[in-house]
Coordinates of C-alpha atoms in Angstrom, one line a residue:
X753 CA 68.9 -20.7 -32.7
X754 CA 65.8 -21.4 -34.8
X755 CA 62.4 -21.2 -33.1
X756 CA 58.7 -21.1 -33.9
X757 CA 56.0 -20.3 -31.3
X758 CA 52.2 -20.4 -31.6
X759 CA 49.7 -18.8 -29.2
X760 CA 48.8 -20.9 -26.3
X761 CA 45.0 -20.9 -27.1
X762 CA 45.3 -21.3 -30.9
X763 CA 44.5 -24.4 -32.8
X764 CA 48.2 -25.4 -33.3
X765 CA 50.1 -25.0 -30.1
X766 CA 53.7 -25.7 -31.1
X767 CA 57.0 -23.9 -30.4
X768 CA 60.5 -25.1 -30.4
X769 CA 64.0 -23.8 -30.4
X770 CA 67.1 -25.6 -31.7
X771 CA 70.6 -25.5 -30.7
X772 CA 72.9 -26.2 -33.6
X773 CA 75.8 -27.1 -31.5
X774 CA 74.0 -29.4 -29.0
X775 CA 71.3 -30.6 -31.4
X776 CA 68.6 -30.2 -28.7
X777 CA 65.0 -29.1 -29.3
X778 CA 61.6 -28.6 -27.4
X779 CA 58.1 -29.3 -28.5
X780 CA 55.2 -27.7 -26.6
X781 CA 52.0 -29.7 -26.2
X782 CA 50.1 -26.6 -25.1
X783 CA 51.5 -26.3 -21.6
X784 CA 53.6 -29.5 -21.6
X785 CA 57.2 -28.8 -22.9
X786 CA 59.1 -31.9 -24.0
X787 CA 62.9 -31.8 -24.3
X788 CA 64.2 -34.1 -27.1
X789 CA 66.8 -34.5 -29.8
X790 CA 66.6 -32.7 -33.2
X791 CA 65.6 -36.0 -34.8
X792 CA 62.9 -36.7 -32.2
X793 CA 61.6 -33.1 -32.4
X794 CA 60.8 -33.5 -36.2
X795 CA 58.7 -36.7 -35.4
X796 CA 57.2 -35.2 -32.3
X797 CA 55.9 -32.1 -33.9
X798 CA 53.4 -34.1 -35.8
X799 CA 51.6 -35.1 -32.7
X800 CA 51.3 -31.7 -30.9
X801 CA 47.8 -31.0 -30.0
X802 CA 45.5 -28.5 -28.3
X803 CA 44.6 -29.4 -24.8
X804 CA 44.2 -27.6 -21.5
X805 CA 46.5 -28.8 -18.5
X806 CA 45.0 -27.5 -15.3
X807 CA 47.2 -29.7 -13.1
X808 CA 50.1 -32.2 -13.1
X809 CA 47.8 -35.1 -13.2
X810 CA 46.4 -34.0 -16.6
X811 CA 49.9 -33.4 -17.8
X812 CA 50.9 -37.0 -16.8
X813 CA 47.8 -38.4 -18.6
X814 CA 48.8 -36.5 -21.8
X815 CA 52.4 -37.7 -21.6
X816 CA 51.1 -41.3 -21.2
X817 CA 49.0 -40.8 -24.4
X818 CA 52.1 -39.5 -26.3
X819 CA 54.3 -42.6 -25.1
X820 CA 51.4 -44.9 -26.3
X821 CA 51.4 -43.3 -29.7
X822 CA 55.1 -43.9 -30.3
X823 CA 54.9 -47.4 -29.0
X824 CA 52.2 -48.2 -31.6
X825 CA 54.5 -46.6 -34.2
X826 CA 57.3 -49.1 -33.4
X827 CA 59.3 -47.1 -30.7
X828 CA 59.0 -49.8 -28.2
X829 CA 61.6 -48.5 -25.8
X830 CA 60.3 -44.9 -25.6
X831 CA 60.5 -43.4 -22.2
X832 CA 60.3 -40.2 -20.4
X833 CA 61.6 -38.4 -17.3
X834 CA 59.4 -37.2 -14.4
X835 CA 57.3 -34.1 -15.1
X836 CA 58.7 -30.9 -13.5
X837 CA 56.4 -27.9 -13.1
X838 CA 57.8 -24.4 -13.5
X839 CA 55.2 -21.6 -13.0
X840 CA 52.2 -22.5 -15.3
X841 CA 54.3 -25.0 -17.6
X842 CA 55.1 -28.6 -17.2
X843 CA 58.5 -29.9 -18.5
X844 CA 59.6 -33.5 -19.3
X845 CA 62.5 -35.2 -21.2
X846 CA 61.4 -37.8 -23.9
X847 CA 63.6 -40.4 -25.3
X848 CA 62.2 -42.3 -28.3
X849 CA 65.0 -44.9 -28.7
X850 CA 65.3 -46.9 -31.9
X851 CA 62.4 -47.9 -34.1
X852 CA 61.8 -51.5 -34.3
X853 CA 61.3 -53.3 -37.8
X854 CA 59.8 -56.5 -38.9
X855 CA 62.2 -59.1 -40.3
X856 CA 59.2 -61.2 -41.2
X857 CA 55.6 -62.2 -40.0
X858 CA 54.9 -65.5 -41.6
X859 CA 51.4 -66.9 -42.2
X860 CA 52.0 -69.8 -40.0
X861 CA 49.0 -72.2 -39.9
X862 CA 46.5 -69.5 -41.1
X863 CA 44.5 -71.0 -44.0
X864 CA 45.0 -69.7 -47.5
X865 CA 41.4 -68.8 -47.9
X866 CA 41.6 -66.8 -44.8
X867 CA 44.6 -65.0 -45.9
X868 CA 42.8 -63.9 -49.0
X869 CA 39.7 -62.7 -47.1
X870 CA 41.8 -60.7 -44.7
X871 CA 44.2 -59.2 -47.2
X872 CA 47.3 -60.7 -45.5
X873 CA 50.5 -60.8 -47.5
X874 CA 53.8 -61.7 -46.0
X875 CA 55.6 -59.1 -48.1
X876 CA 53.7 -56.3 -46.4
X877 CA 55.8 -57.1 -43.3
X878 CA 59.2 -57.8 -44.8
X879 CA 61.6 -55.1 -43.6
X880 CA 58.7 -52.8 -42.6
X881 CA 58.5 -50.6 -39.5
X882 CA 56.7 -52.3 -36.7
X883 CA 53.3 -50.8 -36.2
X884 CA 51.2 -52.3 -33.4
X885 CA 47.9 -51.0 -35.0
X886 CA 48.6 -52.8 -38.3
X887 CA 49.1 -56.1 -36.4
X888 CA 46.0 -55.5 -34.2
X889 CA 43.9 -54.8 -37.3
X890 CA 45.1 -58.0 -39.0
X891 CA 44.3 -60.2 -35.9
X892 CA 40.8 -58.4 -35.5
X893 CA 40.1 -59.0 -39.1
X894 CA 41.0 -62.6 -38.9
X895 CA 38.4 -63.1 -35.9
X896 CA 35.7 -61.1 -37.7
X897 CA 36.0 -63.3 -40.9
X898 CA 36.0 -66.4 -38.7
X899 CA 32.9 -65.4 -36.7
X900 CA 31.0 -64.6 -39.8
X901 CA 31.8 -67.9 -41.6
X902 CA 30.8 -70.3 -38.9
X903 CA 33.6 -70.1 -36.4
X904 CA 32.8 -67.7 -33.6
X905 CA 35.1 -69.3 -31.2
X906 CA 38.2 -68.9 -33.3
X907 CA 41.4 -67.5 -31.8
X908 CA 44.7 -66.2 -33.2
X909 CA 47.9 -64.9 -31.7
X910 CA 51.4 -64.0 -32.5
X911 CA 53.9 -67.0 -31.8
X912 CA 57.6 -67.7 -31.9
X913 CA 58.4 -64.1 -31.5
X914 CA 62.1 -63.3 -31.6
X915 CA 63.4 -59.7 -30.8
X916 CA 67.0 -58.8 -31.4
X917 CA 68.9 -55.8 -32.6
X918 CA 65.7 -53.8 -32.9
X919 CA 64.1 -56.3 -35.2
X920 CA 61.1 -58.6 -34.9
X921 CA 60.2 -61.9 -36.4
X922 CA 57.2 -64.1 -35.7
X923 CA 54.4 -66.1 -37.1
X924 CA 50.6 -66.3 -36.9
X925 CA 49.0 -69.1 -34.8
X926 CA 45.4 -69.7 -35.7
X927 CA 42.8 -72.0 -34.2
X928 CA 39.3 -72.1 -35.7
X929 CA 37.5 -73.9 -33.1
X930 CA 34.4 -75.9 -33.9
X931 CA 32.1 -75.2 -36.8
X932 CA 28.8 -73.6 -35.6
X933 CA 25.7 -73.6 -37.6
X934 CA 22.4 -71.8 -37.1
X935 CA 19.8 -74.0 -35.1
X936 CA 16.2 -73.1 -34.3
X937 CA 14.6 -69.7 -34.5
X938 CA 12.7 -69.6 -31.1
X939 CA 10.1 -66.9 -30.7
X940 CA 7.9 -66.1 -27.8
X941 CA 4.9 -66.2 -30.1
X942 CA 5.3 -68.3 -33.2
X943 CA 1.6 -67.6 -34.3
X944 CA 2.6 -64.1 -35.4
X945 CA 4.9 -65.2 -38.2
X946 CA 6.0 -68.6 -39.6
X947 CA 9.4 -69.5 -38.3
X948 CA 10.5 -70.9 -41.6
X949 CA 9.7 -67.8 -43.5
X950 CA 11.1 -65.6 -40.9
X951 CA 14.4 -67.4 -40.8
X952 CA 14.6 -67.1 -44.6
X953 CA 13.9 -63.3 -44.3
X954 CA 16.5 -62.8 -41.6
X955 CA 19.0 -65.0 -43.5
X956 CA 19.5 -67.3 -40.6
X957 CA 18.1 -70.5 -42.0
X958 CA 18.9 -73.7 -40.0
X959 CA 22.2 -75.5 -40.8
X960 CA 23.9 -72.6 -42.5
X961 CA 27.1 -71.3 -41.0
X962 CA 26.8 -69.0 -38.1
X963 CA 27.5 -65.3 -38.8
X964 CA 27.7 -62.7 -36.0
X965 CA 27.1 -60.0 -38.6
X966 CA 23.6 -61.6 -39.5
X967 CA 22.7 -61.7 -35.8
X968 CA 23.5 -58.0 -35.3
X969 CA 21.6 -57.2 -38.4
X970 CA 18.3 -58.7 -37.2
X971 CA 17.2 -55.7 -35.2
X972 CA 17.5 -53.5 -38.3
X973 CA 15.6 -56.0 -40.4
X974 CA 12.8 -56.2 -38.0
X975 CA 12.6 -52.4 -37.9
X976 CA 11.8 -52.5 -41.7
X977 CA 8.8 -54.6 -41.2
X978 CA 5.4 -52.8 -40.6
X979 CA 3.8 -55.6 -38.9
X980 CA 6.3 -56.8 -36.2
X981 CA 8.6 -55.2 -33.5
X982 CA 11.1 -56.6 -31.2
X983 CA 10.5 -56.2 -27.4
X984 CA 13.9 -57.3 -26.2
X985 CA 17.4 -57.7 -27.6
X986 CA 18.2 -60.8 -29.7
X987 CA 19.9 -63.5 -27.7
X988 CA 22.0 -66.5 -28.8
X989 CA 22.5 -69.9 -27.1
X990 CA 25.2 -72.3 -28.2
X991 CA 25.0 -76.0 -27.8
X992 CA 26.0 -79.2 -29.7
X993 CA 27.8 -77.0 -32.3
X994 CA 24.6 -75.1 -33.2
X995 CA 23.4 -71.6 -32.3
X996 CA 19.7 -71.0 -31.5
X997 CA 18.3 -67.5 -31.8
X998 CA 15.7 -66.3 -29.3
X999 CA 13.4 -63.4 -30.4
X1000 CA 10.8 -61.7 -28.3
X1001 CA 8.3 -60.1 -30.8
X1002 CA 4.9 -58.6 -30.8
X1003 CA 2.5 -57.6 -33.5
X1004 CA 2.0 -54.0 -34.8
X1005 CA -1.3 -52.8 -36.3
X1006 CA -0.2 -52.5 -40.0
X1007 CA -3.2 -53.4 -42.2
X1008 CA -4.7 -50.2 -43.3
X1009 CA -7.7 -48.8 -45.0
X1010 CA -7.2 -45.3 -46.4
X1011 CA -9.6 -42.7 -47.8
X1012 CA -9.2 -39.3 -49.3
X1013 CA -11.9 -36.9 -50.3
X1014 CA -11.1 -33.8 -52.3
X1015 CA -13.5 -30.9 -53.0
X1016 CA -12.4 -29.2 -56.3
X1017 CA -13.9 -26.4 -58.3
X1018 CA -16.0 -27.9 -61.2
X1019 CA -15.6 -26.1 -64.6
X1020 CA -18.7 -27.8 -65.9
X1021 CA -22.0 -26.1 -66.5
X1022 CA -23.6 -26.3 -63.1
X1023 CA -20.4 -24.8 -61.4
X1024 CA -20.9 -27.1 -58.4
X1025 CA -17.9 -28.5 -56.5
X1026 CA -16.6 -31.7 -57.8
X1027 CA -15.9 -34.4 -55.3
X1028 CA -13.0 -36.8 -56.1
X1029 CA -11.6 -39.4 -53.9
X1030 CA -9.2 -42.2 -53.3
X1031 CA -9.6 -45.6 -51.5
X1032 CA -6.6 -47.6 -50.5
X1033 CA -6.4 -51.0 -48.8
X1034 CA -3.3 -52.7 -47.6
X1035 CA -3.1 -56.2 -46.0
X1036 CA 0.2 -57.2 -44.5
X1037 CA 1.7 -60.4 -43.4
X1038 CA -0.9 -62.6 -45.1
X1039 CA -1.0 -66.1 -43.9
X1040 CA 1.7 -65.1 -41.4
X1041 CA 4.3 -65.4 -44.2
X1042 CA 5.0 -61.8 -44.8
X1043 CA 3.0 -61.5 -48.0
X1044 CA 1.2 -58.2 -48.8
X1045 CA -1.8 -57.3 -51.0
X1046 CA -2.5 -53.7 -51.8
X1047 CA -5.4 -52.1 -53.6
X1048 CA -5.7 -48.5 -54.6
X1049 CA -8.6 -46.8 -56.5
X1050 CA -8.9 -43.1 -57.4
X1051 CA -11.6 -41.1 -59.1
X1052 CA -9.6 -38.4 -60.5
X1053 CA -12.3 -36.4 -62.5
X1054 CA -15.9 -36.8 -63.5
X1055 CA -15.2 -39.7 -66.0
X1056 CA -11.6 -40.6 -65.1
X1057 CA -10.6 -43.4 -62.8
X1058 CA -7.4 -45.2 -61.7
X1059 CA -6.9 -48.6 -60.2
X1060 CA -3.7 -50.2 -58.9
X1061 CA -3.2 -53.7 -57.5
X1062 CA 0.0 -55.0 -56.1
X1063 CA 1.0 -58.4 -54.5
X1064 CA 4.3 -58.9 -52.7
X1065 CA 5.7 -62.4 -52.1
X1066 CA 8.9 -62.3 -50.0
X1067 CA 11.5 -65.1 -50.0
X1068 CA 10.1 -67.1 -53.0
X1069 CA 10.6 -70.8 -52.2
X1070 CA 12.6 -69.7 -49.1
X1071 CA 15.3 -68.1 -51.2
X1072 CA 16.8 -64.7 -51.0
X1073 CA 14.5 -63.5 -53.9
X1074 CA 11.4 -61.4 -53.4
X1075 CA 8.6 -61.2 -56.1
X1076 CA 6.1 -58.4 -56.8
X1077 CA 3.3 -58.5 -59.2
X1078 CA 1.6 -55.2 -60.1
X1079 CA -1.3 -54.1 -62.3
X1080 CA -2.1 -50.4 -63.1
X1081 CA -5.2 -49.3 -65.0
X1082 CA -5.9 -45.5 -66.0
X1083 CA -9.1 -44.4 -67.7
X1084 CA -8.7 -40.9 -68.8
X1085 CA -12.2 -39.4 -69.4
X1086 CA -13.4 -40.7 -72.8
X1087 CA -10.0 -40.4 -74.5
X1088 CA -8.0 -43.4 -73.7
X1089 CA -7.3 -46.4 -71.5
X1090 CA -3.8 -47.4 -70.2
X1091 CA -3.1 -50.8 -68.8
X1092 CA 0.3 -51.7 -67.2
X1093 CA 1.4 -55.0 -65.8
X1094 CA 4.8 -55.6 -64.2
X1095 CA 6.7 -58.3 -62.3
X1096 CA 9.7 -57.5 -60.2
X1097 CA 12.4 -59.7 -58.7
X1098 CA 14.4 -58.1 -55.9
X1099 CA 17.1 -59.1 -53.2
X1100 CA 18.6 -57.5 -50.2
X1101 CA 21.8 -55.4 -50.7
X1102 CA 23.1 -54.8 -47.3
X1103 CA 21.1 -54.1 -44.2
X1104 CA 19.2 -51.2 -45.7
X1105 CA 19.4 -51.6 -49.5
X1106 CA 17.6 -53.7 -52.1
X1107 CA 18.4 -54.4 -55.8
X1108 CA 15.8 -55.4 -58.3
X1109 CA 15.2 -56.3 -61.9
X1110 CA 11.8 -56.0 -63.6
X1111 CA 9.9 -56.5 -66.7
X1112 CA 6.5 -55.3 -67.8
X1113 CA 3.9 -54.7 -70.5
X1114 CA 2.2 -51.4 -71.1
X1115 CA -0.6 -51.0 -73.6
X1116 CA -2.6 -47.9 -74.4
X1117 CA -5.7 -47.6 -76.5
X1118 CA -7.6 -44.7 -77.7
X1119 CA -11.3 -44.8 -76.8
X1120 CA -12.5 -41.5 -78.3
X1121 CA -14.3 -41.7 -81.6
X1122 CA -12.3 -38.6 -82.6
X1123 CA -8.7 -38.8 -81.5
X1124 CA -8.1 -35.1 -81.7
X1125 CA -7.0 -33.8 -78.4
X1126 CA -8.7 -30.5 -77.6
X1127 CA -6.8 -29.8 -74.4
X1128 CA -3.4 -30.3 -76.1
X1129 CA -3.9 -30.0 -79.8
X1130 CA -0.2 -30.1 -80.5
X1131 CA 0.3 -33.4 -78.7
X1132 CA -1.6 -36.3 -80.5
X1133 CA -2.9 -39.4 -78.9
X1134 CA -1.8 -42.9 -80.1
X1135 CA -2.4 -46.5 -79.4
X1136 CA 0.7 -48.5 -78.6
X1137 CA 2.2 -51.6 -76.9
X1138 CA 5.4 -51.3 -74.8
X1139 CA 7.6 -54.3 -73.6
X1140 CA 10.1 -52.8 -71.1
X1141 CA 12.9 -54.2 -69.0
X1142 CA 14.7 -52.4 -66.2
X1143 CA 16.8 -52.4 -63.0
X1144 CA 16.3 -50.5 -59.7
X1145 CA 17.9 -49.9 -56.3
X1146 CA 16.1 -48.7 -53.1
X1147 CA 17.7 -47.7 -49.8
X1148 CA 15.6 -47.2 -46.7
X1149 CA 17.1 -46.0 -43.4
X1150 CA 14.2 -44.4 -41.5
X1151 CA 13.9 -44.7 -37.7
X1152 CA 10.3 -45.9 -38.1
X1153 CA 8.8 -47.3 -41.3
X1154 CA 5.3 -45.8 -40.5
X1155 CA 6.0 -42.6 -38.6
X1156 CA 9.6 -41.6 -39.4
X1157 CA 11.2 -38.6 -37.6
X1158 CA 14.8 -39.3 -38.7
X1159 CA 16.5 -40.9 -41.6
X1160 CA 16.8 -41.1 -45.4
X1161 CA 14.9 -43.0 -48.0
X1162 CA 16.2 -43.3 -51.6
X1163 CA 15.0 -45.1 -54.8
X1164 CA 16.1 -45.1 -58.5
X1165 CA 14.9 -47.0 -61.5
X1166 CA 16.0 -47.2 -65.1
X1167 CA 14.3 -49.2 -67.9
X1168 CA 14.1 -49.4 -71.7
X1169 CA 11.5 -50.9 -73.9
X1170 CA 10.6 -51.7 -77.5
X1171 CA 7.5 -49.7 -78.6
X1172 CA 5.0 -50.8 -81.2
X1173 CA 2.4 -48.3 -82.4
X1174 CA -1.2 -49.2 -83.5
X1175 CA -3.7 -47.0 -85.1
X1176 CA -2.0 -43.7 -84.8
X1177 CA -4.1 -41.0 -86.4
X1178 CA -1.6 -40.0 -89.0
X1179 CA -1.0 -43.7 -90.0
X1180 CA -3.3 -46.0 -91.9
X1181 CA -5.7 -48.0 -89.8
X1182 CA -4.5 -51.4 -88.4
X1183 CA -1.0 -50.6 -89.6
X1184 CA 1.9 -51.6 -87.2
X1185 CA 5.1 -49.4 -87.0
X1186 CA 8.1 -50.3 -84.8
X1187 CA 9.8 -47.4 -83.1
X1188 CA 13.2 -47.0 -81.5
X1189 CA 13.8 -47.9 -77.9
X1190 CA 11.9 -46.0 -75.2
X1191 CA 14.0 -45.0 -72.1
X1192 CA 12.5 -44.3 -68.6
X1193 CA 14.2 -42.9 -65.6
X1194 CA 12.6 -42.3 -62.1
X1195 CA 14.3 -41.2 -58.8
X1196 CA 13.2 -40.1 -55.4
X1197 CA 15.0 -38.9 -52.2
X1198 CA 13.2 -38.5 -48.9
X1199 CA 14.9 -37.0 -45.8
X1200 CA 13.5 -36.5 -42.2
X1201 CA 15.3 -34.4 -39.6
X1202 CA 14.1 -33.8 -36.0
X1203 CA 15.1 -30.5 -34.5
X1204 CA 14.0 -28.5 -31.4
X1205 CA 12.6 -31.8 -30.0
X1206 CA 9.1 -31.2 -31.5
X1207 CA 9.8 -30.2 -35.1
X1208 CA 10.4 -32.4 -38.0
X1209 CA 11.7 -31.1 -41.3
X1210 CA 10.7 -33.3 -44.2
X1211 CA 12.0 -32.9 -47.8
X1212 CA 11.3 -35.1 -50.7
X1213 CA 12.8 -34.6 -54.2
X1214 CA 11.5 -36.7 -57.1
X1215 CA 12.2 -36.6 -60.8
X1216 CA 11.7 -38.6 -63.9
X1217 CA 12.5 -38.6 -67.7
X1218 CA 10.8 -40.4 -70.5
X1219 CA 12.8 -40.4 -73.7
X1220 CA 11.4 -41.4 -77.1
X1221 CA 11.1 -39.7 -80.5
X1222 CA 7.4 -40.8 -80.7
X1223 CA 5.7 -39.7 -77.4
X1224 CA 2.0 -39.1 -77.1
X1225 CA -0.2 -37.6 -74.5
X1226 CA -1.2 -41.0 -73.1
X1227 CA 2.5 -41.8 -72.8
X1228 CA 3.4 -39.0 -70.3
X1229 CA 3.8 -38.8 -66.6
X1230 CA 0.9 -37.4 -64.5
X1231 CA 1.8 -34.8 -61.8
X1232 CA -0.6 -33.0 -59.4
X1233 CA -2.7 -33.7 -56.4
X1234 CA -2.3 -34.4 -52.7
X1235 CA 0.5 -36.9 -53.0
X1236 CA 2.6 -35.1 -55.4
X1237 CA 2.0 -31.3 -56.2
X1238 CA -0.6 -30.0 -53.8
X1239 CA -2.8 -27.2 -54.8
X1240 CA -3.8 -28.7 -58.2
X1241 CA -6.3 -31.3 -59.3
X1242 CA -5.1 -35.0 -59.3
X1243 CA -3.1 -35.8 -62.3
X1244 CA -3.5 -32.2 -63.6
X1245 CA -0.2 -31.9 -65.4
X1246 CA 1.2 -34.0 -68.3
X1247 CA 5.0 -34.2 -68.5
X1248 CA 7.8 -36.4 -69.9
X1249 CA 10.5 -34.8 -67.7
X1250 CA 9.9 -33.4 -64.3
X1251 CA 11.7 -32.5 -61.0
X1252 CA 9.5 -32.0 -57.9
X1253 CA 10.4 -30.8 -54.4
X1254 CA 8.1 -31.3 -51.3
X1255 CA 9.3 -29.2 -48.3
X1256 CA 7.3 -29.6 -45.2
X1257 CA 7.7 -28.6 -41.5
X1258 CA 5.8 -30.5 -38.9
X1259 CA 5.0 -29.5 -35.3
X1260 CA 4.5 -32.8 -33.2
X1261 CA 2.0 -32.1 -30.5
X1262 CA 1.2 -35.7 -29.5
X1263 CA 3.5 -38.8 -29.8
X1264 CA 2.9 -42.4 -28.6
X1265 CA 4.4 -45.6 -29.6
X1266 CA 4.0 -46.0 -33.4
X1267 CA 1.6 -42.9 -33.5
X1268 CA 2.0 -39.2 -34.3
X1269 CA -0.3 -36.1 -34.4
X1270 CA 1.1 -32.9 -35.9
X1271 CA 0.4 -29.6 -37.6
X1272 CA 2.3 -28.9 -40.8
X1273 CA 2.9 -26.2 -43.5
X1274 CA 4.4 -27.0 -46.8
X1275 CA 5.8 -25.6 -50.0
X1276 CA 5.8 -27.6 -53.3
X1277 CA 7.9 -26.6 -56.3
X1278 CA 8.1 -28.4 -59.6
X1279 CA 9.8 -28.1 -63.0
X1280 CA 7.7 -29.8 -65.5
X1281 CA 8.8 -30.2 -69.2
X1282 CA 7.1 -31.5 -72.2
X1283 CA 9.1 -32.6 -75.3
X1284 CA 7.1 -34.6 -77.9
X1285 CA 7.3 -34.6 -81.8
X1286 CA 5.4 -31.4 -82.2
X1287 CA 5.5 -29.6 -78.8
X1288 CA 8.1 -28.3 -76.4
X1289 CA 7.3 -26.4 -73.2
X1290 CA 8.6 -25.9 -69.6
X1291 CA 6.6 -24.6 -66.7
X1292 CA 7.3 -24.2 -62.9
X1293 CA 4.1 -24.6 -60.9
X1294 CA 4.2 -24.3 -57.1
X1295 CA 1.8 -24.9 -54.2
X1296 CA 1.7 -23.8 -50.6
X1297 CA -0.5 -24.7 -47.8
X1298 CA -1.1 -26.1 -44.3
X1299 CA -2.9 -28.9 -42.6
X1300 CA -3.2 -31.2 -39.6
X1301 CA -2.8 -35.0 -39.0
X1302 CA -4.6 -36.4 -35.9
X1303 CA -4.2 -39.8 -34.5
X1304 CA -7.2 -41.2 -32.7
X1305 CA -8.4 -44.5 -31.4
X1306 CA -10.6 -44.7 -34.6
X1307 CA -7.7 -44.1 -37.0
X1308 CA -5.7 -41.2 -38.5
X1309 CA -7.5 -38.1 -39.9
X1310 CA -5.7 -35.8 -42.3
X1311 CA -7.0 -32.5 -43.5
X1312 CA -5.0 -30.0 -45.8
X1313 CA -5.8 -27.0 -47.7
X1314 CA -3.5 -26.0 -50.6
X1315 CA -3.2 -23.1 -53.1
X1316 CA -1.5 -23.6 -56.4
X1317 CA 0.1 -21.2 -58.9
X1318 CA 1.1 -21.9 -62.4
X1319 CA 1.3 -20.2 -65.9
X1320 CA -2.4 -21.2 -66.2
X1321 CA -3.6 -20.9 -62.6
X1322 CA -3.3 -17.7 -60.4
X1323 CA -2.8 -18.2 -56.7
X1324 CA -6.3 -17.5 -55.7
X1325 CA -7.9 -18.7 -52.4
X1326 CA -11.3 -19.2 -54.1
X1327 CA -9.6 -22.0 -56.1
X1328 CA -8.0 -23.7 -53.1
X1329 CA -7.9 -27.4 -52.9
X1330 CA -9.2 -29.0 -49.7
X1331 CA -8.2 -32.7 -49.0
X1332 CA -9.7 -34.9 -46.4
X1333 CA -8.0 -38.2 -45.6
X1334 CA -8.6 -41.2 -43.2
X1335 CA -6.3 -44.2 -42.3
X1336 CA -7.5 -47.0 -40.2
X1337 CA -5.0 -49.6 -39.1
X1338 CA -6.1 -53.0 -37.9

């Protein structure tokens, strides 16, 4: 007699013994012992599980589950004896019977297009074991495809079923029902957003086929809008072969005016503190059509300024395409001016994703009479034009677009462009030289996790690479400041490849709808590399600090103090950077 016995409270609770002469076996489901044949024992052992059986009722429930498993596997005549209790063990006899097989399951009147969409193939059922789950999955798949292609009242069943000699044959009987199209988008307050635009954004335009999947997705799409919220679940009313959608919405204060003041040590002659600043304005849902206009101005240093303007136009001509126009200007002291114009076309990729293609023109011109770069003598300046083309993908699954506590946000871009140099110092004046393609890669990943009810762990990792054999100082990425590497001046570092991690722990001490107030501590760590024609370096600056964000009736106030350390800057509290921020939403 062969036997194997596991401990009662171990993860695998199986033991059996086998009589060669009688071909009998036992399988233990923890404290439930099932008598079965040798053949049945081999099958039954796969389903042994860990479960406590305090009484006979629990044992009976487990036995019913076991019988249900085998019925789904094609043992339609499986049966058991009554449960008998002996001491702390429960005994029953199980008889699986013969396993049923398909002779055929024909497509019946199921349309060919529906067969292709559901993956149905008649050969998948020819002579195969009958498994109820496979049939149920096929029927459910047919209904899902139907309700998402305009037939929410479709039905399907098995017809002409013949069972004989442990074999089954049958066919599919499908009825599509009437074609249903989307009707009106009914809102409790249509002054908040134009229905025609909103229907295009939600992809539920009138007279298009009804889709249950699109209706379910509405709540997620509205969550991604900063200017609207749902106040009740979406409801659907069917009449005259149309489906009207009913939405209860209300406005959120999303237009904002932001300001940041930074007090930085001034290395000039008077040694007084240098005040730099930033002013950001964002207007959402312009003309109640979801359009957005954003304006951002920064004074980085005494003679350096930065300007960014962006316009978003969703659902261009009521299509699925969104357009974005952007312009960026950077005046770096008296050295150079960069201008960058870009246009994006994007479309939704699932409920949380977005794909885009873009093209842009970047130009840089030297403004210094002497193009020698005193700060980085090994990295020259140069005037150039760059025409670039690229693709990108963004994913946003945050629980709140303005004050997230849970979720993930991800974005990646890649582009290439043809670069044309003008008036580089080692070339003759007014000459034009065509360079190889220039490649650009940018990626970011943000993650929010709520723990201990009041603490939020925020981590953001960003990276970028700029690849070309003819890179100049005015080509490079700029890192440093309140929104990237804290503890350093704005745009302090020049780099063509970088990896930056921002780790932050927030203690929430006041929460209301769409508002947060919290204390935070942070640690920023970066890898910054420079690789140009004449210069190669790598540094690892870091910044630590603390701050507070306060939400009041007048707006959101932010204050943070940070200390940075790098190869060129010691971690000294006398060189700490203090940042004040203000956000007013209206």
